[in-house]
Amino acid sequence: MAPRRPSALPAGESLGAAALNAVDEAARAIAGLLDIEEALQLIVERVRTLVGARYAALGIVGADDRIQRFITSGMPPHQREAIGPLPQGRGLLGLIIRKARSYRIPNIAAHPDSSGFPANHPPMTSFLGVPVTSGGRSVGNFYLTDKIGAPEFTPTDQRLVELFALHAGIAIDNARLHQDAAAYAIVQERDRIGRDLHDGIIQSLYAVSLSLEDVPEMMGTSPAEAEGRVDAAIESLQTSIRELRGFIYGLRPETLDGADVPAGIVALSEMFRYNTLVEVDLDVDADAGGDLLWEHGAELLQLVRESLSNAARHANAKHLHVSFRRDEGVTSLIVADDGVGFDASGAVATGHDGLRNMRGRAEAIGATLRVESAIGEGTRIIVTMPNRADT
């Protein structure tokens, strides 16, 4: 179906600047709305005001040409509730749906397609119905009744509503697309979480259950081996609990996307303290990450994760210090522990790629990573990068 064009006005009559400004103002009000419910309600409010109607409604029609939603303006909520179920699209409402064109009717009751009003419905006389389309598709229909201060709606009113209907159709489509995109993002995130849990924690728990299946029999034949199997299962379960807690912390927005690096560092440090019972001193400037690109912030948080993970696995530390500050044109991140330390000048053993990966992350965001450590003297991971405002 070709896009519907607004109707022509009678010869010698044109839309004035004030009327066009009113349409423009109403269109701008709805253009940026992304919440579908808010957009629909505001659209109905604005179209009613635009032509001075006492009542207005927007009917959203389904594929079966039946009204699925009916948003109203000008009618008190208690009166709308008293009318009862949604209209079925009969009478004049159905006429607009079937014919897909505008109608101006001076007297609703006198029109041959009128089917009357249900109980508790307020009396209405004049009527203006206009289809709302977008990209050649029907989106819904405007229904306006009772022109205030006049016996009926004018051709100018019809033209105004038709112009506004074009903007309204685009706004409704935009809000629907945003709603669909948000729903899709939720589904995608749910799937990602499911994959991460399945590939990591769930598989670990399944392995623990398999390892315990033979324990009842082993209690009689090999009690020492059974005891060792149970001890190993307990250790695996504790590891899974720590991983699950870490996974939950990782879902916090500030630790997930790098939008708030200082808050993310605090959250990761709290998680580390809880999991390891190692004391953590924090020296975090809440404003230090203000000029970071989000992807740089995400990489910095990954560096914090890996530094804390290394300290937990290898350092045997009793105390940790985490600093994140911006001073003299440089943003610096320091994670220092008082653990066993290692020979930082020696070659990295095969299979231990943590530091190499961390250097790669740092280089990817234009930062430098320095490791200071010696056996028995703890370890300091130092990351520095120039501030964007100073480069």
PDB file of C-alpha atoms in Angstrom, residues 30-31 33 43 132-135 139 164-177:
ATOM      1  CA  ILE A  30       7.182  12.617  20.984  1.00  0.00           C
ATOM      2  CA  ALA A  31      10.199  12.145  18.685  1.00  0.00           C
ATOM      3  CA  LEU A  33      10.455   8.963  23.481  1.00  0.00           C
ATOM      4  CA  ILE A  43       0.711  11.140  21.314  1.00  0.00           C
ATOM      5  CA  VAL A 132      -1.792   6.494  11.489  1.00  0.00           C
ATOM      6  CA  THR A 133       0.731   4.851   9.178  1.00  0.00           C
ATOM      7  CA  SER A 134       4.487   4.365   8.975  1.00  0.00           C
ATOM      8  CA  GLY A 135       6.339   3.146   5.897  1.00  0.00           C
ATOM      9  CA  VAL A 139       0.066   1.544  12.861  1.00  0.00           C
ATOM     10  CA  PHE A 164       0.800  14.853  13.003  1.00  0.00           C
ATOM     11  CA  ALA A 165      -0.174  11.239  12.230  1.00  0.00           C
ATOM     12  CA  LEU A 166       2.874  10.914   9.970  1.00  0.00           C
ATOM     13  CA  HIS A 167       5.180  11.919  12.848  1.00  0.00           C
ATOM     14  CA  ALA A 168       3.242   9.782  15.325  1.00  0.00           C
ATOM     15  CA  GLY A 169       3.614   6.677  13.138  1.00  0.00           C
ATOM     16  CA  ILE A 170       7.390   7.117  13.025  1.00  0.00           C
ATOM     17  CA  ALA A 171       7.548   7.714  16.789  1.00  0.00           C
ATOM     18  CA  ILE A 172       5.494   4.579  17.516  1.00  0.00           C
ATOM     19  CA  ASP A 173       7.697   2.479  15.237  1.00  0.00           C
ATOM     20  CA  ASN A 174      10.817   3.914  16.878  1.00  0.00           C
ATOM     21  CA  ALA A 175       9.549   3.130  20.368  1.00  0.00           C
ATOM     22  CA  ARG A 176       8.592  -0.403  19.297  1.00  0.00           C
ATOM     23  CA  LEU A 177      12.017  -1.013  17.781  1.00  0.00           C
TER      24      LEU A 177
END
